[in-house]
């Protein structure tokens, strides 16, 4: 729940992993399935004498994001060096932005704790290069040695910094979900790839110093770490221990945060303008990027409501992921849009979430066929859910692809009227006590008989229809 | 001289014999001009050339390369222990160009460690000696390249110039050296000391030779973002500087900056430079006094900028991926600290520490930002002096004095830094300059510095060539040449 004294701001590192080459060299970004140190060159390894060259496409992507986050794009932008020693940083400085970042002063809307739209202000958006990755031989505190993989080194990162506008861990999570959604809409980002998003959270209680919880990669992890921090800071305050400005590490296994360093130990990064790069006048690029900006989630939601006459909640659910929104639009062209909205937003998404899989597991063609069978009364709603589950549970099995075949194979077709009528007759005969109760004025007793009918038809009867037939049978006698 | 060598090779002279003779000379030499030879690959390339000669502006011509310029397969150690054994997997842009034009790389020349020095005494491999007097320094930091060319141990060489590192040794060794306009020559592959100041350039016996090498290495390179776009320079594979040499100095106005004469300048140097100005006047140039009023701030601004950039550039040397390794590894922090402690010499450490300090929080504005402002003022000084209606070129001494003795100044860094007083403003302004021999003081060469507008190397070369044609100094041969 939103708590008035909780103040949260986020710094989100987003890897622009839909780019084909790295930020300052021509190395391929497609390294996730490759051996370590196979996607490197003299430039991203920082060999003596090499120089960076800005990937213009990366700048375009960054402008795209900054525009979508409603930032002011700066006329001229500049790279700086951030100097520090770490083995994953082969030049011993990171090329990043400092003064004159690409975008300033943006905002995005999230659904706040009270269910109302809430505006979260974005302080700045800037570009930087990703360092390499350390792999420890064992756990970080016990490892005898560590290895470095420079495949990631030089990947384009965007840092998105918010104002301290978030008031609860849940709001932080909805911000991250919304940000990811926007990034995927922009086609600059694939959130499923490892290390795609890394989040630093600043959290404080009113009147106290802030703690920065560094480098969490999952939205759920951020929510949990922040919840832990609130409890920790509150209990410290109750005990009269003042929070000091510090950096903390989130231990995902134990679900706790641990202090790494205090303000006094903070680095002096000795920022200065990167002399190997020249200032970029990006003002001239903006109109073209703006013109090519795709429809964003909020706009798409409004359009869905207007165009397909569906409920706002359904539209919000459908547009919360670009792949689902695209899926819906394909289905809605070939099936009744409102029926499709209900089945995709309420049923299919739930089944996908339950299995923790994406909508790529399901085809729009399958959805259209299922909706068609529902609409024509060939299957009951219950059976339709069963079809969806069966297909998802047999993903990859070519014999379980076609919904019509699934209905046939599992005998899920709606029972013919005669069969239902026969089941009703049998049920009435077998349920003497329930019949007596009904006749004595207990209307609810009819539910028992309907249950027997459903059992006899193995669920293929429509419950409403069965209810009507049982009532007819009883009243007619 | 390169022309005669090229004509000889074209007429059938053996490149292998030329290259072998050079290696013999290098091996007999006491100068310590080289820190690494590529004898095997050079001889092989020479043999191949003899079998099937190729074309190109430098077809079959042997050339020496400063150790700070990356050469694929040849150790590039910047005369620093920390890079001992480092063999680059790639060629610098200028090396690619030299190879494309048919040159033969014979070795890497000694230098001040990471180009930090004015005497080549800070090399971890010991000082290079001046061929005119082996008790004296050859200048620096490209001292190995200059000594090699002066002593006939290389027909021509590449150096790099961050604050005078080509012009100073050219002046001390009595040869020609060019610091091109910032952005004319790609820095891709040059191990950075101070990125915003330095350029690669030629060292050669004559103006014509230097112009020929400059023709080869100048031009746009997309791998260097500070490399000037094509329309500002010239297309590769065309000769642009050589044809401009014969234009003479008639119609040119020379500016003589008042701040570059007087206190601290050896009287013999001052006299030689004024004689040169008279000679140029005789040849048809006009001259007038000009002022570069911010000259007195140049040294301070230069050293702050250079050391700040250096502190960041040199941070990558940790022995982890290449270079020096010591005994058994301990934890990362200890290991890299020990490697850096053992790998860098005292001058490099001094500059890293000073640069780190200048960039620190709280001092950045007081030092680095202020130095950048001074840099702008100095650039404006040059633009004003070289504006239309002003002077076309500026002429000054290259160095305030001739070569000093080995060991004479090395314990007093400030006096060494002061020696750069006439060369560093040119790097701060980014303009091009050449040093040509203009006389002797006590048997030691004196250099004349000619400075031009951005990307107007052609006018500098034109004046330098006219002066050279009218004077005998470039023909003098140092004692040490055997």
Tab-separated table of C-alpha atoms in Angstrom, chain B residues 108-351:
chain	number	residue	atom	x	y	z
B	108	UNK	CA	60.087	0.790	-33.627
B	109	UNK	CA	61.994	3.773	-32.291
B	110	UNK	CA	62.840	4.728	-28.765
B	111	UNK	CA	60.893	7.502	-27.092
B	112	UNK	CA	60.180	9.082	-23.758
B	113	UNK	CA	57.962	6.678	-21.833
B	114	UNK	CA	54.424	7.158	-23.198
B	115	UNK	CA	55.739	10.297	-24.969
B	116	UNK	CA	56.119	12.085	-21.646
B	117	UNK	CA	59.325	14.027	-21.986
B	118	UNK	CA	61.458	16.368	-24.037
B	119	UNK	CA	64.665	14.347	-24.129
B	120	UNK	CA	63.964	10.614	-24.626
B	121	UNK	CA	65.589	10.107	-21.232
B	122	UNK	CA	62.450	8.715	-19.584
B	123	UNK	CA	62.513	5.597	-21.781
B	124	UNK	CA	62.671	2.377	-19.767
B	125	UNK	CA	65.271	1.235	-22.313
B	126	UNK	CA	67.710	4.053	-21.607
B	127	UNK	CA	68.191	7.368	-23.420
B	128	UNK	CA	68.769	7.787	-27.130
B	129	UNK	CA	71.879	9.793	-27.955
B	130	UNK	CA	72.092	12.794	-30.237
B	131	UNK	CA	74.120	11.962	-33.363
B	132	UNK	CA	75.626	15.474	-33.329
B	133	UNK	CA	77.031	14.955	-29.836
B	134	UNK	CA	76.426	11.633	-28.157
B	135	UNK	CA	76.663	13.200	-24.700
B	136	UNK	CA	73.542	15.125	-25.529
B	137	UNK	CA	69.859	14.279	-25.783
B	138	UNK	CA	68.173	14.001	-29.203
B	139	UNK	CA	65.122	15.848	-27.902
B	140	UNK	CA	61.836	14.139	-27.323
B	141	UNK	CA	59.641	12.486	-27.106
B	142	UNK	CA	60.185	11.140	-30.667
B	143	UNK	CA	63.947	11.182	-30.050
B	144	UNK	CA	64.560	7.719	-31.483
B	145	UNK	CA	62.836	8.584	-34.751
B	146	UNK	CA	64.763	11.866	-35.098
B	147	UNK	CA	68.162	10.369	-34.216
B	148	UNK	CA	67.596	7.445	-36.583
B	149	UNK	CA	66.778	9.721	-39.513
B	150	UNK	CA	69.604	12.180	-38.728
B	151	UNK	CA	72.140	9.350	-38.472
B	152	UNK	CA	71.006	7.523	-41.595
B	153	UNK	CA	69.518	4.628	-39.624
B	154	UNK	CA	66.195	5.214	-41.390
B	155	UNK	CA	65.393	7.157	-44.557
B	156	UNK	CA	62.320	8.590	-42.826
B	157	UNK	CA	60.276	7.990	-39.690
B	158	UNK	CA	56.946	8.617	-38.049
B	159	UNK	CA	56.668	10.343	-34.717
B	160	UNK	CA	53.850	11.774	-32.669
B	161	UNK	CA	53.592	15.306	-31.362
B	162	UNK	CA	51.533	16.110	-28.258
B	163	UNK	CA	53.364	19.271	-27.178
B	164	UNK	CA	56.379	19.366	-29.485
B	165	UNK	CA	57.431	15.726	-29.584
B	166	UNK	CA	58.161	15.770	-33.332
B	167	UNK	CA	59.443	19.343	-33.697
B	168	UNK	CA	61.729	19.318	-30.645
B	169	UNK	CA	63.791	16.272	-31.671
B	170	UNK	CA	63.751	17.418	-35.302
B	171	UNK	CA	65.241	20.703	-34.123
B	172	UNK	CA	67.826	19.056	-31.813
B	173	UNK	CA	68.867	16.543	-34.496
B	174	UNK	CA	68.942	18.975	-37.423
B	175	UNK	CA	66.174	17.427	-39.510
B	176	UNK	CA	62.632	18.254	-40.667
B	177	UNK	CA	59.554	17.386	-38.601
B	178	UNK	CA	55.881	18.227	-39.126
B	179	UNK	CA	53.109	18.449	-36.546
B	180	UNK	CA	49.989	18.364	-38.773
B	181	UNK	CA	46.725	20.181	-38.081
B	182	UNK	CA	44.712	18.386	-35.402
B	183	UNK	CA	42.402	16.072	-37.357
B	184	UNK	CA	44.484	15.823	-40.550
B	185	UNK	CA	46.036	12.451	-39.680
B	186	UNK	CA	44.031	9.669	-38.054
B	187	UNK	CA	45.053	8.841	-34.498
B	188	UNK	CA	43.589	5.342	-34.780
B	189	UNK	CA	46.334	3.100	-33.413
B	190	UNK	CA	48.367	5.825	-31.711
B	191	UNK	CA	48.641	4.924	-28.026
B	192	UNK	CA	47.014	7.927	-26.414
B	193	UNK	CA	48.915	10.276	-24.144
B	194	UNK	CA	46.770	13.408	-24.517
B	195	UNK	CA	44.109	12.730	-27.129
B	196	UNK	CA	42.938	16.281	-27.702
B	197	UNK	CA	46.438	17.548	-28.496
B	198	UNK	CA	48.365	14.944	-30.398
B	199	UNK	CA	48.966	14.133	-34.035
B	200	UNK	CA	51.158	11.667	-35.874
B	201	UNK	CA	53.615	13.277	-38.299
B	202	UNK	CA	56.748	12.668	-40.383
B	203	UNK	CA	60.414	13.152	-39.524
B	204	UNK	CA	62.678	13.333	-42.569
B	205	UNK	CA	65.919	14.773	-43.938
B	206	UNK	CA	64.269	17.241	-46.289
B	207	UNK	CA	61.042	19.177	-46.660
B	208	UNK	CA	60.230	17.219	-49.792
B	209	UNK	CA	60.624	13.902	-47.956
B	210	UNK	CA	58.411	15.092	-45.123
B	211	UNK	CA	55.777	16.291	-47.609
B	212	UNK	CA	55.809	12.931	-49.368
B	213	UNK	CA	55.241	10.996	-46.129
B	214	UNK	CA	52.543	13.465	-45.100
B	215	UNK	CA	50.818	12.893	-48.435
B	216	UNK	CA	50.672	9.210	-47.566
B	217	UNK	CA	49.400	9.424	-43.996
B	218	UNK	CA	46.991	12.391	-44.183
B	219	UNK	CA	43.316	11.911	-44.910
B	220	UNK	CA	39.973	11.070	-43.356
B	221	UNK	CA	39.530	7.898	-41.309
B	222	UNK	CA	36.043	7.014	-40.054
B	223	UNK	CA	37.574	5.155	-37.100
B	224	UNK	CA	38.786	8.442	-35.604
B	225	UNK	CA	35.851	10.736	-34.794
B	226	UNK	CA	38.202	13.714	-34.548
B	227	UNK	CA	39.561	13.057	-38.036
B	228	UNK	CA	38.569	15.886	-40.369
B	229	UNK	CA	35.966	15.191	-43.014
B	230	UNK	CA	37.117	14.575	-46.546
B	231	UNK	CA	36.271	17.991	-47.930
B	232	UNK	CA	38.594	19.689	-45.433
B	233	UNK	CA	41.629	17.676	-46.418
B	234	UNK	CA	42.334	15.835	-49.629
B	235	UNK	CA	41.460	12.511	-51.131
B	236	UNK	CA	43.783	9.651	-50.263
B	237	UNK	CA	46.015	8.323	-53.012
B	238	UNK	CA	46.527	11.785	-54.425
B	239	UNK	CA	49.587	13.931	-53.983
B	240	UNK	CA	48.578	17.212	-52.566
B	241	UNK	CA	51.547	18.514	-50.641
B	242	UNK	CA	54.354	17.605	-53.022
B	243	UNK	CA	53.127	19.837	-55.898
B	244	UNK	CA	52.773	22.844	-53.593
B	245	UNK	CA	56.474	22.807	-52.733
B	246	UNK	CA	57.681	24.795	-55.700
B	247	UNK	CA	55.472	27.830	-55.233
B	248	UNK	CA	58.073	29.942	-53.414
B	249	UNK	CA	57.367	32.545	-50.739
B	250	UNK	CA	56.542	35.563	-52.888
B	251	UNK	CA	53.278	37.078	-51.710
B	252	UNK	CA	53.375	35.440	-48.300
B	253	UNK	CA	53.364	37.572	-45.164
B	254	UNK	CA	55.222	36.164	-42.180
B	255	UNK	CA	54.211	37.068	-38.640
B	256	UNK	CA	56.911	37.190	-35.996
B	257	UNK	CA	55.337	36.790	-32.536
B	258	UNK	CA	57.023	39.126	-30.077
B	259	UNK	CA	56.419	36.702	-27.173
B	260	UNK	CA	58.701	34.078	-28.746
B	261	UNK	CA	61.902	36.088	-28.431
B	262	UNK	CA	63.869	37.550	-25.559
B	263	UNK	CA	64.178	36.174	-22.053
B	264	UNK	CA	65.082	32.496	-21.797
B	265	UNK	CA	66.018	32.201	-25.466
B	266	UNK	CA	69.636	31.361	-26.319
B	267	UNK	CA	71.053	34.412	-28.189
B	268	UNK	CA	72.525	32.186	-30.910
B	269	UNK	CA	69.122	30.607	-31.468
B	270	UNK	CA	67.503	34.027	-31.633
B	271	UNK	CA	70.102	35.208	-34.136
B	272	UNK	CA	69.691	32.134	-36.337
B	273	UNK	CA	65.923	32.663	-36.464
B	274	UNK	CA	66.251	36.347	-37.357
B	275	UNK	CA	68.754	35.385	-40.064
B	276	UNK	CA	66.151	32.949	-41.379
B	277	UNK	CA	63.513	35.681	-41.419
B	278	UNK	CA	65.891	37.912	-43.406
B	279	UNK	CA	66.564	35.062	-45.803
B	280	UNK	CA	62.832	34.565	-46.355
B	281	UNK	CA	62.476	38.312	-46.904
B	282	UNK	CA	65.242	38.114	-49.505
B	283	UNK	CA	63.257	35.358	-51.169
B	284	UNK	CA	60.238	37.622	-51.510
B	285	UNK	CA	58.203	37.234	-48.314
B	286	UNK	CA	56.989	40.196	-46.287
B	287	UNK	CA	57.123	40.102	-42.485
B	288	UNK	CA	55.711	41.962	-39.535
B	289	UNK	CA	55.647	41.689	-35.776
B	290	UNK	CA	52.501	40.128	-34.298
B	291	UNK	CA	51.361	39.351	-30.774
B	292	UNK	CA	50.089	36.132	-29.212
B	293	UNK	CA	49.240	37.681	-25.856
B	294	UNK	CA	48.211	34.518	-23.983
B	295	UNK	CA	51.461	32.679	-24.668
B	296	UNK	CA	52.543	32.975	-21.045
B	297	UNK	CA	49.613	30.806	-19.917
B	298	UNK	CA	50.188	28.103	-22.512
B	299	UNK	CA	52.577	25.871	-20.569
B	300	UNK	CA	50.354	25.694	-17.497
B	301	UNK	CA	47.233	25.008	-19.565
B	302	UNK	CA	49.049	22.440	-21.663
B	303	UNK	CA	50.383	20.448	-18.742
B	304	UNK	CA	47.029	20.419	-16.942
B	305	UNK	CA	45.162	19.202	-20.026
B	306	UNK	CA	47.832	16.697	-21.047
B	307	UNK	CA	48.252	15.233	-17.579
B	308	UNK	CA	44.505	15.057	-16.954
B	309	UNK	CA	43.881	13.158	-20.176
B	310	UNK	CA	46.937	10.991	-19.528
B	311	UNK	CA	45.739	10.016	-16.056
B	312	UNK	CA	42.618	8.584	-17.655
B	313	UNK	CA	44.305	7.104	-20.757
B	314	UNK	CA	46.951	5.234	-18.803
B	315	UNK	CA	44.535	3.807	-16.247
B	316	UNK	CA	43.840	0.811	-18.505
B	317	UNK	CA	47.336	-0.603	-18.095
B	318	UNK	CA	46.872	-3.183	-15.369
B	319	UNK	CA	48.716	-6.209	-16.768
B	320	UNK	CA	45.451	-8.147	-16.833
B	321	UNK	CA	45.030	-8.563	-20.583
B	322	UNK	CA	48.465	-7.647	-21.986
B	323	UNK	CA	51.807	-6.202	-20.980
B	324	UNK	CA	53.807	-6.621	-17.794
B	325	UNK	CA	53.103	-9.536	-15.451
B	326	UNK	CA	54.932	-10.054	-12.159
B	327	UNK	CA	55.394	-13.367	-10.362
B	328	UNK	CA	52.361	-15.007	-8.796
B	329	UNK	CA	48.997	-13.306	-9.031
B	330	UNK	CA	47.289	-12.196	-5.858
B	331	UNK	CA	43.879	-10.590	-5.562
B	332	UNK	CA	43.069	-8.203	-8.382
B	333	UNK	CA	43.571	-4.995	-6.462
B	334	UNK	CA	46.986	-5.992	-5.126
B	335	UNK	CA	48.130	-7.459	-8.423
B	336	UNK	CA	47.274	-4.497	-10.587
B	337	UNK	CA	48.628	-2.020	-8.040
B	338	UNK	CA	51.949	-3.847	-7.944
B	339	UNK	CA	52.112	-4.074	-11.722
B	340	UNK	CA	51.462	-0.348	-12.067
B	341	UNK	CA	53.994	0.453	-9.341
B	342	UNK	CA	56.666	-1.584	-11.121
B	343	UNK	CA	55.621	-0.839	-14.701
B	344	UNK	CA	55.569	2.956	-14.842
B	345	UNK	CA	58.635	5.178	-14.534
B	346	UNK	CA	58.779	8.218	-12.228
B	347	UNK	CA	57.829	10.844	-14.847
B	348	UNK	CA	54.758	8.879	-15.915
B	349	UNK	CA	53.728	8.419	-12.297
B	350	UNK	CA	54.199	12.137	-11.671
B	351	UNK	CA	51.916	13.019	-14.578
